[in-house]
Tab-separated table of C-alpha atoms in Angstrom:
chain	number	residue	atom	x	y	z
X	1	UNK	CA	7.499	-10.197	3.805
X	2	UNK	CA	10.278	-12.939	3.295
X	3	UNK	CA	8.056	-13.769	-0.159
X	4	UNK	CA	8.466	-9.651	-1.326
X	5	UNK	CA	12.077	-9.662	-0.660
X	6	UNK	CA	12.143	-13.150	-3.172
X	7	UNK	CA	11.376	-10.888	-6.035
X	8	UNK	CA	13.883	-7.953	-6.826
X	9	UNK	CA	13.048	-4.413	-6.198
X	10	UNK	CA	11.711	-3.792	-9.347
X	11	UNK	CA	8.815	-7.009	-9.476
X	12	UNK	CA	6.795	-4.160	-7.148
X	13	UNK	CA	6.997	-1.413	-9.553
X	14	UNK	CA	6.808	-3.586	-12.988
X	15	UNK	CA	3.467	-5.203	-10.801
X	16	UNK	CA	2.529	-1.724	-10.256
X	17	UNK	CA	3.057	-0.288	-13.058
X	18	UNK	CA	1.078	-3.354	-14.652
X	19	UNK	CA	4.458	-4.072	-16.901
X	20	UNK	CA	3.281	-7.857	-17.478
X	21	UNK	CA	5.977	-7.815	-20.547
X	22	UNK	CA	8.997	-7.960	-18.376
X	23	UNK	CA	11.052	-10.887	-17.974
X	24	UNK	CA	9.762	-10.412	-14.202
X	25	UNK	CA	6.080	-10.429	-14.188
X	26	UNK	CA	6.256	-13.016	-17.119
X	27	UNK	CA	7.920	-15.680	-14.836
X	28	UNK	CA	6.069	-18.620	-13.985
X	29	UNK	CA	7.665	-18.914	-11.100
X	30	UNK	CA	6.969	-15.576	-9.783
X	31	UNK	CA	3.450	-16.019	-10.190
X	32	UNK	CA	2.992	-19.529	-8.696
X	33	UNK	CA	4.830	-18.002	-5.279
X	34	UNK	CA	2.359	-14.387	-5.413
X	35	UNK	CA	-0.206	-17.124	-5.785
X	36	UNK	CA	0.650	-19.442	-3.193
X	37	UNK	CA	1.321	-15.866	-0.827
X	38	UNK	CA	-2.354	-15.044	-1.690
X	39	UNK	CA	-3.983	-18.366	-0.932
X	40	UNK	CA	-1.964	-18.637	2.416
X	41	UNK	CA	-2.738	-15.439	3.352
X	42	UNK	CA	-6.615	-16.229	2.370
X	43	UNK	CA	-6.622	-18.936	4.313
X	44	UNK	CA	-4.669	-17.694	7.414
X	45	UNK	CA	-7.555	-14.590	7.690
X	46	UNK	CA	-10.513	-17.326	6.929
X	47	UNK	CA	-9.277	-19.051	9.592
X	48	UNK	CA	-8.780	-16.207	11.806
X	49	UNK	CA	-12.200	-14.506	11.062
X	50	UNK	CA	-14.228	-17.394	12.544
X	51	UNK	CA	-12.059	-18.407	14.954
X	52	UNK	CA	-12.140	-14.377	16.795
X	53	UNK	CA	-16.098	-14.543	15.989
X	54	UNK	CA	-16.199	-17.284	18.350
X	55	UNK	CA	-13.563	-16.098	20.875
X	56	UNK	CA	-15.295	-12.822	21.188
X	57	UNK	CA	-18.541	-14.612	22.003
X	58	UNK	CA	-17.133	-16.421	24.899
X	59	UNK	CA	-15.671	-13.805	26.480
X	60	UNK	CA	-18.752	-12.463	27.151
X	61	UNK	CA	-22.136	-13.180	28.929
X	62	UNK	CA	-25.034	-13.930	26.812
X	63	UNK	CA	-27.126	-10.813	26.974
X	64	UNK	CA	-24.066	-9.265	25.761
X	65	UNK	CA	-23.366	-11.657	22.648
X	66	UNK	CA	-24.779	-9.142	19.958
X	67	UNK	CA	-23.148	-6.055	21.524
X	68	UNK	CA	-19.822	-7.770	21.637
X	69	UNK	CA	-20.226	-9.346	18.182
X	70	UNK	CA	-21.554	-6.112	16.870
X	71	UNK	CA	-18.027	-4.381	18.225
X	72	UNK	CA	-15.799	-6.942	16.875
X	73	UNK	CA	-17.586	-6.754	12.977
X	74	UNK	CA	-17.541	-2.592	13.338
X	75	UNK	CA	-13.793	-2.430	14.744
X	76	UNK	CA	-12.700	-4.729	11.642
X	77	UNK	CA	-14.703	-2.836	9.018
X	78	UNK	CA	-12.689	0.505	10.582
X	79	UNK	CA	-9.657	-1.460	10.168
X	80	UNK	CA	-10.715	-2.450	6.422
X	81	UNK	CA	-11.384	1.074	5.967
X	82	UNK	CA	-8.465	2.689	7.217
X	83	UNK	CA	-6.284	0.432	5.771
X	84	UNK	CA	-6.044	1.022	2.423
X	85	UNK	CA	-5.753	4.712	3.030
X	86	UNK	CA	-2.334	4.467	5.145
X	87	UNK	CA	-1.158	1.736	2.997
X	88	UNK	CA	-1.368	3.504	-0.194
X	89	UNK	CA	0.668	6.880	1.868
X	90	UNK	CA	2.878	4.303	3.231
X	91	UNK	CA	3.604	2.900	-0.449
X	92	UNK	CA	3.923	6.795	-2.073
X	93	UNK	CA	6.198	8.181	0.530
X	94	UNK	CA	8.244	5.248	1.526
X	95	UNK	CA	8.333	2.481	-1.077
X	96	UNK	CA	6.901	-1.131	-0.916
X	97	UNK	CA	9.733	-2.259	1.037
X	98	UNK	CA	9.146	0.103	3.946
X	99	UNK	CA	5.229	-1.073	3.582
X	100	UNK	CA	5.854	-4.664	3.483
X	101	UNK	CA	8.178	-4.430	7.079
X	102	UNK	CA	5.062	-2.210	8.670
X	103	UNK	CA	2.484	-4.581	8.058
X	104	UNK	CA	4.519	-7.419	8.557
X	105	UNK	CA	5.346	-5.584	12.475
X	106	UNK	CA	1.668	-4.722	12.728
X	107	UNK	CA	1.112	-8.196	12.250
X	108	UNK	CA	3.675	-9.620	14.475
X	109	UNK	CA	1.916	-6.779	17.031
X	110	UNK	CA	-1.186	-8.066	16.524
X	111	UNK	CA	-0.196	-12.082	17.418
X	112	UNK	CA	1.502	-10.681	20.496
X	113	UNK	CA	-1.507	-8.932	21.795
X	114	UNK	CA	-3.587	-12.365	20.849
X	115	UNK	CA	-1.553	-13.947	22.821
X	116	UNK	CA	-2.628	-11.889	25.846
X	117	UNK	CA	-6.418	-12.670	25.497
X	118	UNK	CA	-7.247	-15.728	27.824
X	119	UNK	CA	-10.532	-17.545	26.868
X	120	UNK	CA	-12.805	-19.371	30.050
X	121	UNK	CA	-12.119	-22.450	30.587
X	122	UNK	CA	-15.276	-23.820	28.997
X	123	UNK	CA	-13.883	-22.587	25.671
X	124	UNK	CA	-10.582	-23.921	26.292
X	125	UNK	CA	-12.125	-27.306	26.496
X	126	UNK	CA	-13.990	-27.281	23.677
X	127	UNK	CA	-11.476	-26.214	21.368
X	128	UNK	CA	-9.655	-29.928	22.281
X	129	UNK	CA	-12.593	-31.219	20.961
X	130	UNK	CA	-12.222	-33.273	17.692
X	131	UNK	CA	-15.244	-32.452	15.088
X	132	UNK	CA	-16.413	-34.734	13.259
X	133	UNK	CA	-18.268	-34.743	9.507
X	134	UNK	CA	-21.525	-35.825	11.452
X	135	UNK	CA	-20.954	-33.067	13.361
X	136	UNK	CA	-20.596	-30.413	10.108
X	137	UNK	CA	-23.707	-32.078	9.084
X	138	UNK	CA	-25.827	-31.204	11.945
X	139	UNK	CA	-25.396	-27.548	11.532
X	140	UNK	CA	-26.719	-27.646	7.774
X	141	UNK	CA	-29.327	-29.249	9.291
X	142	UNK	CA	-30.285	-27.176	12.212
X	143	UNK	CA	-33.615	-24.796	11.323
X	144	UNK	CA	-32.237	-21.262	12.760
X	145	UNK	CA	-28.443	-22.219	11.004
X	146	UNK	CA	-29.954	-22.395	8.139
X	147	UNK	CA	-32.354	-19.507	8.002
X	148	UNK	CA	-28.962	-17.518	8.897
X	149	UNK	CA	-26.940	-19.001	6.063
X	150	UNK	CA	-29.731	-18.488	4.032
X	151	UNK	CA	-30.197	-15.019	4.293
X	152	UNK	CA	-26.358	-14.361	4.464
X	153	UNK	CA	-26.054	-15.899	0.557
X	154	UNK	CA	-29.326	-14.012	-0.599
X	155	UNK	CA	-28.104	-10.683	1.040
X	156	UNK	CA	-24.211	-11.404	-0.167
X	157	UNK	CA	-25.751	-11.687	-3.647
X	158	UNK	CA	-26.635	-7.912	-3.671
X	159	UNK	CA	-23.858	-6.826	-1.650
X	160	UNK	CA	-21.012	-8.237	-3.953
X	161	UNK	CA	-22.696	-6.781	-6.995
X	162	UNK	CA	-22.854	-3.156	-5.369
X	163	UNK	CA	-19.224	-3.203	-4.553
X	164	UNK	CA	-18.207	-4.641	-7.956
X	165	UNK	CA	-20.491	-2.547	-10.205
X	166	UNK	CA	-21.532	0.642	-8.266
X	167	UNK	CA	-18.304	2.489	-9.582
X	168	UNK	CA	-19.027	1.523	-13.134
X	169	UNK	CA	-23.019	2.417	-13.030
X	170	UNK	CA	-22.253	6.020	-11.825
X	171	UNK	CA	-20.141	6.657	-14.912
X	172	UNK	CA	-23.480	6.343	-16.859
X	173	UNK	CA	-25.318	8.780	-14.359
X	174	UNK	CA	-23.602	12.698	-14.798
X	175	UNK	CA	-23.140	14.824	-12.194
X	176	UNK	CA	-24.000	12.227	-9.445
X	177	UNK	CA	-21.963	10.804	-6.032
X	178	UNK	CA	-18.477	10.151	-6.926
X	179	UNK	CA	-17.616	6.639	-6.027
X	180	UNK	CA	-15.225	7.225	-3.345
X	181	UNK	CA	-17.492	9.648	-1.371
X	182	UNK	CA	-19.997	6.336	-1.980
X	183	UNK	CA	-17.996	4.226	-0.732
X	184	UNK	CA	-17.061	6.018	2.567
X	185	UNK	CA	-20.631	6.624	3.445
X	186	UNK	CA	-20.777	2.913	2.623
X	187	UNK	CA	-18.422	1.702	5.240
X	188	UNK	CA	-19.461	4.454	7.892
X	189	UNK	CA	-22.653	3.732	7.712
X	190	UNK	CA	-21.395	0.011	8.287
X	191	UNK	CA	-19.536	0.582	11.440
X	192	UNK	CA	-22.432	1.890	12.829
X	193	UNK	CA	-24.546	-0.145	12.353
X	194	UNK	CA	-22.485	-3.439	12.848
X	195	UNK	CA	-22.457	-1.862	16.439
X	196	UNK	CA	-25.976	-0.899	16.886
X	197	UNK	CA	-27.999	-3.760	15.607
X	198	UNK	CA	-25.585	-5.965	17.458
X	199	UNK	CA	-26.855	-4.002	20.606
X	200	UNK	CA	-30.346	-4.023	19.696
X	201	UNK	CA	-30.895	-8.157	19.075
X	202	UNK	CA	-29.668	-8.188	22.778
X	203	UNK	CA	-32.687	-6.212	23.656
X	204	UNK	CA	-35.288	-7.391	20.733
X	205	UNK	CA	-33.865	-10.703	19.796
X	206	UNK	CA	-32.100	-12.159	16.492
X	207	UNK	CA	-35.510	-12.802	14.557
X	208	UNK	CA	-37.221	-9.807	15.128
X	209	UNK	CA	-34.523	-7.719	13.129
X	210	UNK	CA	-33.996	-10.136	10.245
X	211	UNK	CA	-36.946	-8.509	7.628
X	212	UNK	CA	-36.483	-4.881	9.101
X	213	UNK	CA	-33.210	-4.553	8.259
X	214	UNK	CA	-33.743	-6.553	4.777
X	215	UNK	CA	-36.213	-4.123	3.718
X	216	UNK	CA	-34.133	-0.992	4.736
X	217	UNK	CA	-31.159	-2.970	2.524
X	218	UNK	CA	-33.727	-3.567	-0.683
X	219	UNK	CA	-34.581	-0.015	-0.154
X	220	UNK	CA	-31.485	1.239	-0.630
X	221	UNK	CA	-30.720	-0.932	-3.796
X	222	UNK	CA	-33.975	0.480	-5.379
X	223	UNK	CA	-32.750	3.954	-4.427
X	224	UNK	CA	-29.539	3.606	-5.950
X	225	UNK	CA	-31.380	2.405	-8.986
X	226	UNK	CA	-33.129	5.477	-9.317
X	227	UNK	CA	-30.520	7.180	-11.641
X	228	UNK	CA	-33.682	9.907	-12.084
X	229	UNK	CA	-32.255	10.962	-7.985
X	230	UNK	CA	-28.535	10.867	-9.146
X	231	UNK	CA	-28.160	14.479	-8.576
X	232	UNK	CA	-30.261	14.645	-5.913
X	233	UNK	CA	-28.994	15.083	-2.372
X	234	UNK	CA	-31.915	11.611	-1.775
X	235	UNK	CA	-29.271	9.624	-3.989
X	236	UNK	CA	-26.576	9.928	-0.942
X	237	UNK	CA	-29.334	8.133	1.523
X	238	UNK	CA	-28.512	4.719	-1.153
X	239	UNK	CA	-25.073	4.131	0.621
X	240	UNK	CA	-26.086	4.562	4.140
X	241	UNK	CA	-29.169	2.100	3.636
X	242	UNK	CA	-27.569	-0.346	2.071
X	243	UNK	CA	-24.930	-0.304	4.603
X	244	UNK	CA	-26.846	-0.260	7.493
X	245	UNK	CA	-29.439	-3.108	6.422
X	246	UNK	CA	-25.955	-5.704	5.021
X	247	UNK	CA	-23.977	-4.830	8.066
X	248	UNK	CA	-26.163	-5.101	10.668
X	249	UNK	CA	-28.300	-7.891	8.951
X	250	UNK	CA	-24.653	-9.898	8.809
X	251	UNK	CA	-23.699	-8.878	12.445
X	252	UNK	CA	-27.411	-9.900	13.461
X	253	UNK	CA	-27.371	-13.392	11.591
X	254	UNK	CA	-23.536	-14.032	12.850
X	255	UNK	CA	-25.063	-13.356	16.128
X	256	UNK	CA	-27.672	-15.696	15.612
X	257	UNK	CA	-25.150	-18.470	14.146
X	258	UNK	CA	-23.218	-18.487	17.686
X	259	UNK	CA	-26.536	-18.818	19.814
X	260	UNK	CA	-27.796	-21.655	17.583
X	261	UNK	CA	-24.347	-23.763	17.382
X	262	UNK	CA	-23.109	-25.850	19.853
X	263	UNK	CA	-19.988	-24.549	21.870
X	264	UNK	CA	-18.063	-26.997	20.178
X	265	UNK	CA	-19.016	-26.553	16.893
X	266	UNK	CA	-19.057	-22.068	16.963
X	267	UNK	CA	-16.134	-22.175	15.250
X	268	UNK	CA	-17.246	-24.121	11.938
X	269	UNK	CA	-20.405	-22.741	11.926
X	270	UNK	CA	-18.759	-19.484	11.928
X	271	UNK	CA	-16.535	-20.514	9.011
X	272	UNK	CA	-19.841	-21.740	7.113
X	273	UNK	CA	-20.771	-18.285	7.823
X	274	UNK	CA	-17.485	-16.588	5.827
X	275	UNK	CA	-17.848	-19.243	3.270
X	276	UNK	CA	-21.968	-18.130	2.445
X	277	UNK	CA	-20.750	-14.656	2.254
X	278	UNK	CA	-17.850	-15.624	-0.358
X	279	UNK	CA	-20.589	-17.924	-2.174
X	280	UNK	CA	-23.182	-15.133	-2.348
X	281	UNK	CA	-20.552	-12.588	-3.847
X	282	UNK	CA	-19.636	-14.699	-6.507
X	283	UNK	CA	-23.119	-16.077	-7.698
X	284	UNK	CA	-24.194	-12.652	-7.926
X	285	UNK	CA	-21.720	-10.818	-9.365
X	286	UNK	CA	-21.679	-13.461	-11.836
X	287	UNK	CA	-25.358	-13.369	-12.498
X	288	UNK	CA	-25.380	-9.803	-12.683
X	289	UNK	CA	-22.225	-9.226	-15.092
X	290	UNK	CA	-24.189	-11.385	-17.200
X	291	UNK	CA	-27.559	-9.537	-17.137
X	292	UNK	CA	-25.616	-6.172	-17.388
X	293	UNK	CA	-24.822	-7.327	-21.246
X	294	UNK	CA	-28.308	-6.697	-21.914
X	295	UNK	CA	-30.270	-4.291	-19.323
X	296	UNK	CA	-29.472	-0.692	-18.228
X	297	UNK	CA	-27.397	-1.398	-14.562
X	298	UNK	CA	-30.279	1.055	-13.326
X	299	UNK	CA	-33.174	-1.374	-14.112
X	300	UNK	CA	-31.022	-4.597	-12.685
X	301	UNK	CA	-29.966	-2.259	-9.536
X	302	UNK	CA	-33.635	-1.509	-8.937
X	303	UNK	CA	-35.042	-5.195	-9.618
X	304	UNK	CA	-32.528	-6.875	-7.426
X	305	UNK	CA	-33.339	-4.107	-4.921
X	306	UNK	CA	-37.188	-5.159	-5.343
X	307	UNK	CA	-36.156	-8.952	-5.663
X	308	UNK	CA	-34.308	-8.405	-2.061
X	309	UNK	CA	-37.781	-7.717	-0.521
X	310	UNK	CA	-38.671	-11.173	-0.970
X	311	UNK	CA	-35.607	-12.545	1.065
X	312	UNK	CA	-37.214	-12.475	4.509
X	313	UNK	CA	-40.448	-14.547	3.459
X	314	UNK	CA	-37.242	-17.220	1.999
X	315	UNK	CA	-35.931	-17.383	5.106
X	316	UNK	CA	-38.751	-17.545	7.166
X	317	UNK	CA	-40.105	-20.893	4.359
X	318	UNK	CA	-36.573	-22.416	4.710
X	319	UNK	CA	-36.304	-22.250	9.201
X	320	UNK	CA	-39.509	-24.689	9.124
């Protein structure tokens, strides 16, 4: 907040209004500061996203790990959801000043309630612990880490290119599922199943549920490949697989991350885990704007979708 009020009034609406030829936007100085804002604020939620991974998981008893985890992952993807949504009506009826004091409150809000939350005192005493570059080490190298890391990068891949490219495919397919009625069948479908495939390694295990819910995600990249379906009412089943086989396959491998690190070392491993899904996303939305130069997105959507398929016997070569 104290960074927006640096900039005058207008920097929001030239930004907005994408005026880069003002004297405003054009500053060097501006941008370094909306820059430094954005890695700060990048780093403050990296930090924070493994850090309340690992907090949730020792609040709870074992058996419970995957239900727990599974709640955490589906409350923040309703939070990313919603967000956007109240922001933008915030933004329209208000102004950006009014938005920037809300979320800076909601955030203030938020630490306060944080501050409420008392850990055991087993995690309290391993969160003294100094870690070590050894210690990093020994999670690369531990078989069921890596199998999880693993198959978060290969999954991310897909996932990054679906939410980068999906909007610009469908404008090649007429008459088909408008992107934001995609998209919200997308994160639905993600909720849910961040919450029930947490629920369901508690009662099957974290390897059982690792190629199931792989195939259901390849499944649904081949279906939205099939630009044949695009006006069929089969083409709005491509969202809700592809959700429910990336959600729950990250909630189930998170899951998995936590039972395989040490107490002492959750935490980084968790971070590892943020850090394959950011890897993933680039690699393969890099990859794929490439191929999309020279293929129809249709034929790349439905070969990465068949391509996926493969990821579970990758994982399974790479835990040995």
């Amino acid at each position: 907040m104290i960074l927006f009020f640096f900039f005058k009034q207008k920097t929001a609406y030239e930004i907005k209004e994408c005026d880069w030829s003002s004297d405003v936007c054009s500053s060097d100085l501006n941008f370094f500061i909306m820059s430094l804002a954005r890695v700060y604020q990048a780093v403050g939620m990296a930090t924070f996203l493994s850090a309340a991974s690992s907090s949730v998981s020792d609040m709870v008893p074992d058996k419970l790990r995957g239900t727990a985890i599974g709640l955490y992952r589906s409350l923040a993807a309703a939070a990313v959801m919603a967000g956007p949504f109240i922001g933008f009506r915030l933004i329209n009826n208000f102004g950006y000043s009014y938005f920037f004091i809300s979320i800076s409150a909601t955030s203030l809000l938020a630490m306060l309630v944080l501050f409420t939350a008392k850990l055991p005192d087993g995690a309290m005493k391993n969160a003294g612990r100094s870690v070590k570059p050894g210690d990093l080490l020994s999670l690369i190298k531990n078989k069921d880490l890596k199998g999880s890391y693993t198959g978060i990068i290969l999954t991310s891949l897909a996932s990054g290119v679906v939410l980068t490219f999906t909007a610009v495919y469908f404008t090649t397919i007429p008459d088909t599922i408008s992107p934001p009625l995609f998209f919200t069948i997308y994160a639905a479908f993600g909720i849910i199943a961040s919450t029930f495939s947490g629920y369901l390694s508690d009662k099957l295990g974290r390897g059982p549920l690792v190629a199931p819910l792989i195939y259901i995600f390849g499944l649904g990249l081949i279906l939205l490949g099939s630009s044949s379906l695009g006006d069929s009412l089969l083409f709005y089943a491509a969202p809700a697989l592809i959700a429910v086989g990336y959600s729950g396959g990250i909630t189930n491998f998170a899951t998995w991350i936590v039972d395989s690190a040490p107490p002492e070392l959750r935490a980084s491993a968790l971070s590892f885990q943020e850090s394959s899904i950011d890897v993933g996303n680039t690699i393969g939305i890099l990859v794929f704007g490439i191929l999309a130069s020279g293929f129809y997105y249709a034929s790349l959507f439905t070969g990465m979708g068949l391509i996926t398929l493969t990821f579970p016997f990758i994982i399974k070569a790479v835990r040995r």
